[in-house]
Short mmCIF file of C-alpha atoms in Angstrom, two decimals:
data_model
loop_
_atom_site.label_atom_id
_atom_site.label_comp_id
_atom_site.label_asym_id
_atom_site.label_seq_id
_atom_site.Cartn_x
_atom_site.Cartn_y
_atom_site.Cartn_z
CA MET A 732 -216.76 -54.26 47.60
CA ASN A 733 -219.14 -51.34 48.24
CA ASP A 734 -221.75 -50.92 50.97
CA THR A 735 -224.56 -51.96 48.68
CA ALA A 736 -222.91 -55.32 48.07
CA PHE A 737 -222.42 -55.77 51.78
CA ARG A 738 -226.12 -55.33 52.42
CA LEU A 739 -227.25 -57.96 49.97
CA SER A 740 -229.90 -60.25 51.43
CA ARG A 741 -229.20 -63.93 51.83
CA ARG A 742 -231.80 -64.71 49.18
CA ARG A 743 -230.08 -62.38 46.72
CA VAL A 744 -226.70 -63.94 47.44
CA LEU A 745 -228.13 -67.41 46.81
CA GLU A 746 -229.69 -66.19 43.58
CA MET A 747 -226.37 -64.76 42.44
CA CYS A 748 -224.51 -67.96 43.27
CA ALA A 749 -227.14 -70.05 41.54
CA GLY A 750 -226.99 -67.81 38.52
CA ALA A 751 -223.22 -68.01 38.40
CA GLY A 752 -223.37 -71.80 38.56
CA LEU A 753 -225.93 -71.96 35.73
CA ALA A 754 -223.90 -69.62 33.57
CA ALA A 755 -220.78 -71.70 34.13
CA ALA A 756 -222.64 -74.84 33.13
CA LEU A 757 -223.94 -73.26 29.96
CA ARG A 758 -220.69 -71.74 28.77
CA PRO A 759 -218.54 -74.12 26.73
CA GLY A 760 -215.03 -74.64 27.98
CA LEU A 761 -215.93 -73.98 31.61
CA ALA A 762 -216.06 -76.60 34.35
CA LEU A 763 -219.40 -78.33 34.76
CA ALA A 764 -219.41 -77.51 38.47
CA GLN A 765 -217.83 -74.86 40.59
CA SER A 766 -216.87 -75.67 44.17
CA ALA A 767 -218.15 -73.49 47.01
CA LYS A 768 -214.63 -72.45 47.94
CA ASP A 769 -214.17 -70.87 44.50
CA LEU A 770 -217.24 -68.66 44.87
CA PRO A 771 -216.82 -65.11 46.17
CA LYS A 772 -216.92 -65.00 49.97
CA LEU A 773 -219.36 -62.43 51.28
CA SER A 774 -218.04 -60.50 54.29
CA TYR A 775 -219.91 -58.24 56.68
CA PRO A 776 -218.49 -54.83 57.72
CA VAL A 777 -219.23 -53.63 61.25
CA ASN A 778 -217.83 -50.61 63.08
CA ILE A 779 -217.39 -51.18 66.82
CA VAL A 780 -216.94 -48.68 69.63
CA ASN A 781 -215.89 -49.85 73.09
CA THR A 782 -214.57 -48.35 76.28
CA GLY A 783 -210.83 -47.83 76.65
CA SER A 784 -210.33 -49.80 79.87
CA ASN A 785 -207.41 -52.21 80.12
CA ALA A 786 -209.83 -55.12 80.53
CA THR A 787 -211.63 -54.24 77.29
CA LEU A 788 -208.38 -53.76 75.38
CA VAL A 789 -207.13 -57.15 76.54
CA LEU A 790 -210.36 -58.85 75.45
CA GLN A 791 -210.15 -57.20 72.03
CA LYS A 792 -206.61 -58.53 71.64
CA LEU A 793 -207.69 -62.00 72.77
CA LEU A 794 -210.51 -61.95 70.21
CA GLU A 795 -208.03 -60.97 67.51
CA ASN A 796 -205.65 -63.76 68.52
CA LEU A 797 -208.46 -66.33 68.48
CA ASN A 798 -209.51 -65.28 64.93
CA TYR A 799 -213.19 -65.59 65.81
CA LEU A 800 -214.18 -62.53 63.77
CA ASP A 801 -212.58 -64.12 60.70
CA GLU A 802 -214.30 -67.39 61.50
CA PHE A 803 -217.68 -65.68 61.35
CA ASN A 804 -216.65 -63.76 58.23
CA VAL A 805 -217.06 -60.29 59.66
CA GLU A 806 -214.78 -57.33 58.99
CA THR A 807 -214.58 -54.90 61.88
CA LYS A 808 -213.02 -51.59 62.78
CA THR A 809 -212.87 -50.90 66.51
CA ILE A 810 -212.26 -47.62 68.29
CA ASN A 811 -211.97 -47.13 72.05
CA VAL A 812 -213.16 -44.09 73.98
CA GLN A 813 -212.90 -43.11 77.65
CA ASP A 814 -216.10 -41.10 77.95
CA GLY A 815 -219.34 -43.10 78.11
CA SER A 816 -221.28 -40.32 76.43
CA LYS A 817 -219.04 -40.71 73.38
CA LEU A 818 -220.17 -44.33 73.05
CA ILE A 819 -223.78 -43.29 72.58
CA GLY A 820 -222.90 -40.29 70.45
CA SER A 821 -220.86 -42.32 67.99
CA LEU A 822 -223.70 -44.82 67.55
CA LEU A 823 -226.36 -42.16 67.04
CA SER A 824 -224.20 -40.29 64.54
CA GLY A 825 -223.78 -43.44 62.44
CA GLY A 826 -220.02 -43.40 62.85
CA ASN A 827 -220.18 -46.75 64.63
CA ASP A 828 -222.71 -49.56 64.73
CA ILE A 829 -222.43 -51.39 68.06
CA CYS A 830 -220.86 -51.22 71.51
CA LEU A 831 -220.02 -54.67 72.90
CA LEU A 832 -218.64 -54.13 76.40
CA SER A 833 -220.09 -51.31 78.46
CA GLY A 834 -222.30 -50.47 81.38
CA PHE A 835 -225.66 -49.49 79.96
CA SER A 836 -227.47 -47.54 82.67
CA GLN A 837 -227.03 -44.36 80.61
CA VAL A 838 -228.53 -46.00 77.53
CA LEU A 839 -231.97 -46.32 79.14
CA PRO A 840 -232.59 -42.61 79.83
CA ALA A 841 -231.16 -41.83 76.40
CA ILE A 842 -233.82 -44.07 74.85
CA GLU A 843 -236.46 -42.41 77.01
CA LYS A 844 -235.40 -39.07 75.55
CA GLY A 845 -235.72 -40.38 72.00
CA ALA A 846 -232.36 -41.96 71.21
CA THR A 847 -232.81 -44.69 68.58
CA LEU A 848 -230.81 -47.38 70.39
CA LYS A 849 -231.51 -50.93 71.52
CA LEU A 850 -229.82 -53.24 73.98
CA VAL A 851 -228.99 -56.35 71.97
CA ALA A 852 -227.03 -58.64 74.33
CA GLY A 853 -225.56 -59.23 77.74
CA ALA A 854 -221.79 -59.30 78.19
CA ASN A 855 -219.96 -59.37 81.52
CA ILE A 856 -223.07 -59.54 83.68
CA LEU A 857 -221.46 -60.11 87.09
CA ILE A 858 -219.70 -57.06 88.54
CA ALA A 859 -215.96 -57.73 88.54
CA GLN A 860 -215.18 -55.02 91.06
CA ALA A 861 -214.63 -54.57 94.79
CA LEU A 862 -214.88 -51.56 97.09
CA TYR A 863 -211.43 -50.52 98.32
CA THR A 864 -210.23 -48.13 101.00
CA SER A 865 -206.91 -47.02 102.47
CA ASN A 866 -208.55 -45.18 105.37
CA PRO A 867 -208.01 -47.19 108.58
CA ASP A 868 -211.23 -45.75 110.04
CA VAL A 869 -213.33 -47.26 107.25
CA LYS A 870 -213.99 -50.90 108.06
CA SER A 871 -217.41 -51.38 106.46
CA VAL A 872 -219.80 -49.75 104.02
CA LYS A 873 -221.68 -48.16 106.93
CA ASP A 874 -218.49 -46.33 107.94
CA LEU A 875 -218.69 -44.32 104.71
CA ARG A 876 -221.24 -41.87 106.13
CA GLY A 877 -219.68 -38.43 105.86
CA LYS A 878 -216.79 -39.77 103.75
CA THR A 879 -215.67 -39.23 100.17
CA ILE A 880 -216.21 -41.93 97.52
CA GLY A 881 -214.51 -41.89 94.15
CA THR A 882 -216.76 -42.81 91.20
CA GLY A 883 -217.58 -41.67 87.70
CA ALA A 884 -220.15 -39.07 86.72
CA PRO A 885 -223.63 -39.21 88.32
CA GLY A 886 -225.64 -41.91 86.58
CA ALA A 887 -222.56 -43.61 85.11
CA LEU A 888 -221.68 -47.21 85.90
CA LEU A 889 -219.40 -46.67 88.93
CA HIS A 890 -221.76 -44.14 90.48
CA GLU A 891 -224.84 -46.32 90.14
CA MET A 892 -223.00 -49.37 91.47
CA MET A 893 -222.08 -47.42 94.59
CA VAL A 894 -225.60 -46.08 95.06
CA ALA A 895 -226.97 -49.63 94.90
CA LEU A 896 -224.37 -50.89 97.39
CA LEU A 897 -224.94 -48.02 99.82
CA ARG A 898 -228.69 -48.54 99.78
CA LYS A 899 -228.24 -52.26 100.45
CA HIS A 900 -226.29 -51.40 103.60
CA GLY A 901 -228.80 -48.77 104.76
CA VAL A 902 -226.65 -45.78 103.86
CA ASP A 903 -228.45 -42.91 102.15
CA PRO A 904 -226.35 -41.70 99.18
CA SER A 905 -226.92 -38.14 100.36
CA GLU A 906 -224.83 -38.97 103.45
CA VAL A 907 -221.64 -39.39 101.41
CA GLN A 908 -219.71 -37.11 99.08
CA PHE A 909 -219.22 -38.53 95.59
CA VAL A 910 -216.12 -37.40 93.72
CA ASN A 911 -216.19 -37.72 89.93
CA ILE A 912 -212.79 -39.21 89.13
CA GLY A 913 -213.59 -41.21 85.99
CA SER A 914 -212.50 -44.75 85.28
CA SER A 915 -212.11 -47.50 87.88
CA GLY A 916 -208.35 -47.41 87.32
CA ALA A 917 -208.24 -43.72 88.19
CA VAL A 918 -210.48 -44.32 91.20
CA PHE A 919 -208.14 -47.01 92.50
CA LYS A 920 -205.13 -44.70 92.25
CA SER A 921 -207.02 -42.05 94.21
CA VAL A 922 -208.00 -44.58 96.87
CA ALA A 923 -204.44 -45.88 97.21
CA ALA A 924 -203.13 -42.30 97.47
CA GLY A 925 -205.70 -41.42 100.13
CA ARG A 926 -207.30 -38.67 98.05
CA VAL A 927 -210.71 -40.27 98.63
CA ASP A 928 -211.86 -42.52 101.45
CA ALA A 929 -213.10 -45.35 99.26
CA GLY A 930 -213.99 -46.31 95.71
CA PRO A 931 -214.84 -49.23 93.43
CA ALA A 932 -212.11 -50.80 91.29
CA MET A 933 -211.48 -53.94 89.30
CA THR A 934 -210.67 -57.36 90.75
CA ASP A 935 -207.30 -57.44 89.01
CA VAL A 936 -205.79 -55.91 92.16
CA TYR A 937 -207.87 -57.99 94.59
CA ASP A 938 -204.94 -60.27 95.42
CA GLN A 939 -202.53 -57.35 95.82
CA GLN A 940 -204.23 -55.28 98.49
CA GLU A 941 -201.25 -55.32 100.84
CA LYS A 942 -198.93 -54.26 98.04
CA TYR A 943 -200.99 -51.14 97.33
CA GLY A 944 -201.90 -50.39 100.94
CA VAL A 945 -205.63 -50.87 100.49
CA ARG A 946 -208.36 -53.13 101.85
CA ALA A 947 -211.49 -54.46 100.18
CA ILE A 948 -214.48 -53.82 102.46
CA ALA A 949 -217.11 -55.23 100.06
CA ASP A 950 -217.33 -57.04 96.76
CA PHE A 951 -219.95 -56.21 94.22
CA TRP A 952 -220.30 -59.64 92.63
CA SER A 953 -221.77 -61.20 95.78
CA GLU A 954 -223.42 -58.06 97.17
CA LEU A 955 -225.22 -57.15 93.93
CA PRO A 956 -225.70 -60.40 91.97
CA ASP A 957 -228.76 -59.01 90.15
CA TYR A 958 -226.89 -55.98 88.81
CA PRO A 959 -226.08 -56.58 85.10
CA TYR A 960 -222.57 -55.17 84.83
CA GLN A 961 -222.13 -54.83 81.07
CA GLY A 962 -224.20 -55.22 77.96
CA SER A 963 -224.07 -54.65 74.21
CA TYR A 964 -226.15 -52.06 72.39
CA ALA A 965 -226.56 -50.81 68.85
CA SER A 966 -228.32 -48.12 66.88
CA GLU A 967 -231.65 -49.05 65.35
CA GLN A 968 -230.27 -47.95 61.98
CA ALA A 969 -227.40 -50.43 62.25
CA ILE A 970 -229.82 -53.17 63.29
CA ALA A 971 -231.90 -52.46 60.20
CA ASP A 972 -228.99 -52.11 57.76
CA LYS A 973 -226.35 -54.49 59.16
CA ARG A 974 -228.25 -57.07 61.14
CA ASP A 975 -226.34 -60.10 59.81
CA GLY A 976 -223.04 -58.38 60.56
CA LEU A 977 -224.06 -57.49 64.10
CA VAL A 978 -225.18 -61.07 64.73
CA ARG A 979 -221.80 -62.35 63.55
CA VAL A 980 -219.92 -59.92 65.79
CA LEU A 981 -222.03 -61.02 68.75
CA ALA A 982 -221.34 -64.65 67.83
CA ALA A 983 -217.58 -64.00 67.87
CA TYR A 984 -217.77 -62.34 71.28
CA CYS A 985 -220.05 -65.10 72.60
CA LYS A 986 -217.57 -67.75 71.51
CA MET A 987 -214.78 -65.81 73.25
CA TYR A 988 -216.81 -65.56 76.48
CA ARG A 989 -217.35 -69.33 76.47
CA PHE A 990 -213.70 -69.93 75.67
CA MET A 991 -212.59 -67.83 78.65
CA MET A 992 -214.95 -69.53 81.08
CA ASP A 993 -214.58 -73.14 79.91
CA ASP A 994 -211.53 -73.89 77.79
CA PRO A 995 -208.41 -75.16 79.62
CA LYS A 996 -206.28 -73.19 77.15
CA ALA A 997 -207.92 -69.90 78.13
CA PRO A 998 -205.52 -68.81 80.92
CA GLU A 999 -202.48 -69.04 78.67
CA ALA A 1000 -204.25 -67.38 75.74
CA PHE A 1001 -205.58 -64.62 77.97
CA MET A 1002 -202.15 -63.93 79.44
CA ASP A 1003 -200.61 -63.74 75.96
CA ALA A 1004 -203.15 -61.04 75.12
CA TYR A 1005 -202.59 -59.34 78.47
CA ARG A 1006 -198.83 -59.13 77.93
CA SER A 1007 -199.36 -57.63 74.46
CA ILE A 1008 -201.56 -54.85 75.83
CA ILE A 1009 -200.39 -54.03 79.33
CA ARG A 1010 -196.61 -54.49 78.97
CA THR A 1011 -195.94 -53.73 82.63
CA GLY A 1012 -194.17 -56.94 83.59
CA ASP A 1013 -196.61 -57.37 86.49
CA GLU A 1014 -198.69 -60.35 85.46
CA ASP A 1015 -200.46 -60.95 88.79
CA GLN A 1016 -203.31 -58.65 87.80
CA GLY A 1017 -203.94 -60.43 84.51
CA GLU A 1018 -203.89 -63.82 86.21
CA MET A 1019 -206.43 -62.59 88.73
CA MET A 1020 -208.70 -61.32 85.95
CA ILE A 1021 -208.87 -64.62 84.08
CA ARG A 1022 -209.08 -66.65 87.30
CA PHE A 1023 -212.04 -64.56 88.46
CA THR A 1024 -213.76 -65.01 85.09
CA ARG A 1025 -213.34 -68.78 85.20
CA GLU A 1026 -214.31 -69.22 88.84
CA LYS A 1027 -217.36 -66.95 88.85
CA LYS A 1028 -218.48 -67.61 85.23
CA THR A 1029 -219.09 -63.90 84.85
CA TYR A 1030 -220.12 -63.68 81.19
CA ALA A 1031 -223.52 -64.24 79.61
CA ARG A 1032 -223.15 -67.65 77.99
CA ASP A 1033 -226.43 -67.19 76.11
CA LEU A 1034 -225.92 -63.42 75.57
CA MET A 1035 -229.27 -62.73 77.20
CA LEU A 1036 -230.40 -59.73 79.19
CA THR A 1037 -233.71 -60.44 80.92
CA PRO A 1038 -236.58 -58.03 81.61
CA LYS A 1039 -235.78 -58.44 85.33
CA GLN A 1040 -232.18 -57.31 84.83
CA ILE A 1041 -233.15 -54.32 82.74
CA ASP A 1042 -235.89 -53.31 85.18
CA TYR A 1043 -233.31 -53.49 87.97
CA MET A 1044 -231.29 -50.84 86.15
CA GLN A 1045 -234.37 -48.75 85.39
CA ASP A 1046 -235.40 -48.78 89.05
CA LEU A 1047 -231.97 -47.41 89.99
CA ASN A 1048 -232.32 -44.71 87.34
CA LEU A 1049 -235.76 -43.81 88.65
CA GLU A 1050 -234.43 -43.54 92.22
CA LEU A 1051 -231.69 -41.20 91.05
CA GLY A 1052 -234.07 -39.14 88.91
CA ILE A 1053 -232.20 -40.05 85.74
CA GLN A 1054 -235.34 -41.61 84.24
CA LYS A 1055 -238.90 -40.40 84.63
CA GLU A 1056 -240.71 -43.65 83.89
CA ARG A 1057 -239.97 -47.33 83.42
CA LEU A 1058 -239.91 -48.30 79.75
CA ALA A 1059 -241.29 -51.52 78.28
CA PHE A 1060 -238.74 -54.23 77.53
CA ASP A 1061 -239.43 -54.13 73.79
CA LYS A 1062 -238.85 -50.38 73.80
CA VAL A 1063 -235.28 -50.72 75.05
CA ALA A 1064 -234.15 -54.19 73.95
CA ASP A 1065 -234.05 -56.56 70.98
CA MET A 1066 -232.67 -59.91 72.09
CA SER A 1067 -233.39 -61.59 68.75
CA LEU A 1068 -229.87 -60.75 67.59
CA ALA A 1069 -228.39 -62.49 70.63
CA LYS A 1070 -230.52 -65.57 70.00
CA ASP A 1071 -229.39 -65.71 66.36
CA ALA A 1072 -225.76 -65.26 67.42
CA VAL A 1073 -225.93 -68.16 69.88
CA ALA A 1074 -227.53 -70.32 67.18
CA LEU A 1075 -224.62 -69.45 64.90
CA VAL A 1076 -222.08 -70.38 67.58
CA GLU A 1077 -223.83 -73.68 68.24
CA GLY A 1078 -224.23 -74.53 64.56
CA ARG A 1079 -228.01 -74.20 64.58
CA ALA A 1080 -228.23 -71.23 62.20
#
C-alpha cells in the first residue's frame, strides 16, 4: 500500500467500502453482503524517534509485547538516538514523525527560532530521578557550592533539572561547575567513581545506594513536582499529513501508561520486557522502576500538558537565556491529538 492510500480520509474510506458493498450486491454470483472482517484493513504508518535510554528501550519492548500498536492498527518504525538534538533534527527533516518520550525544554527555543514543531502530549511528567553523591562532604544541595555537578549539555533536560533544584535551595548556578557528561546513566557512573561531586540519575538505583557507594541527597519528584519531565512532540508536517496515525500511536502509549500504573499484571509484564532489553541478571533496578511508576503514578493518564507546565519550562529557559520571550500556548502545543487519543482508548472516538 503506498503513501497516498495511507493518507486517505475517513470519508473516502467509507465511500470506498460503501462502493465495494454496492458493487458486490449488483454483481451476480457474489454474496449479497460482505462482512466487515473481509474488507481491507486500513493501517497507519508512523515513524517514531525516541531517546536511547534503558528506560525508553524497556518501554518500547513492553509496548511491543502488549500489542497495543496492532490493536490501534498503526504500523511503526522506531529508531533510538542518544543526542537530543538528533531528535529534533530527524523530525524537521521528515525522516521521522513523532518523539514520544523525551524532555522537551529544547523544543521550545527551537520553535521560537522557527522550527515547525508542536508539543502534542505529556508522557512521564513526574521526574523519576534523584540527586546522588559519593563525596562525604556533600550532605545537602547547599553543600554543592564550589563543587562539580555532572549533567548533560546546557539547556538539556539534566542541566535544567539541576538549575531548577539549585535555585529552589538558594544556590546560584554560577556557584557550581557543571560538567557535560551526557545521559543520566553516564552521570551516575561518574558520580559513583568520584569524577564529579554529584549528579542526577534514575530511580532504578535508588534502592541500591550502598551497593554503589552513593547517597541520594535530594529527589526531584518531590522537590520539583511542577516540572514536566517528558512529553511527546511532532512536526507540523506530520500532524497535517498523518494526524490519524499520530493519534493512534499516542493512544497505544496512553494505554501502556495506564497499564503500568493500574494493572496488577504490570510488574510481571514490565520485568519480562526489562529482562529482554537489559540482560544483566540484576533485576533490582527494573523492579524499582516499575514500583516507582505504580506508587507515584508518574505518567500523564490523560496525556495532557497544561499551559502552566509549559510556562514553567519556558521560565527556566528564559532564566538561562535559552529563550528570549515566552511563547503563547497555541504556538508551541496542540493538545487536540492527545484528547482524540484518550477518546480512542476509552472507546469514545
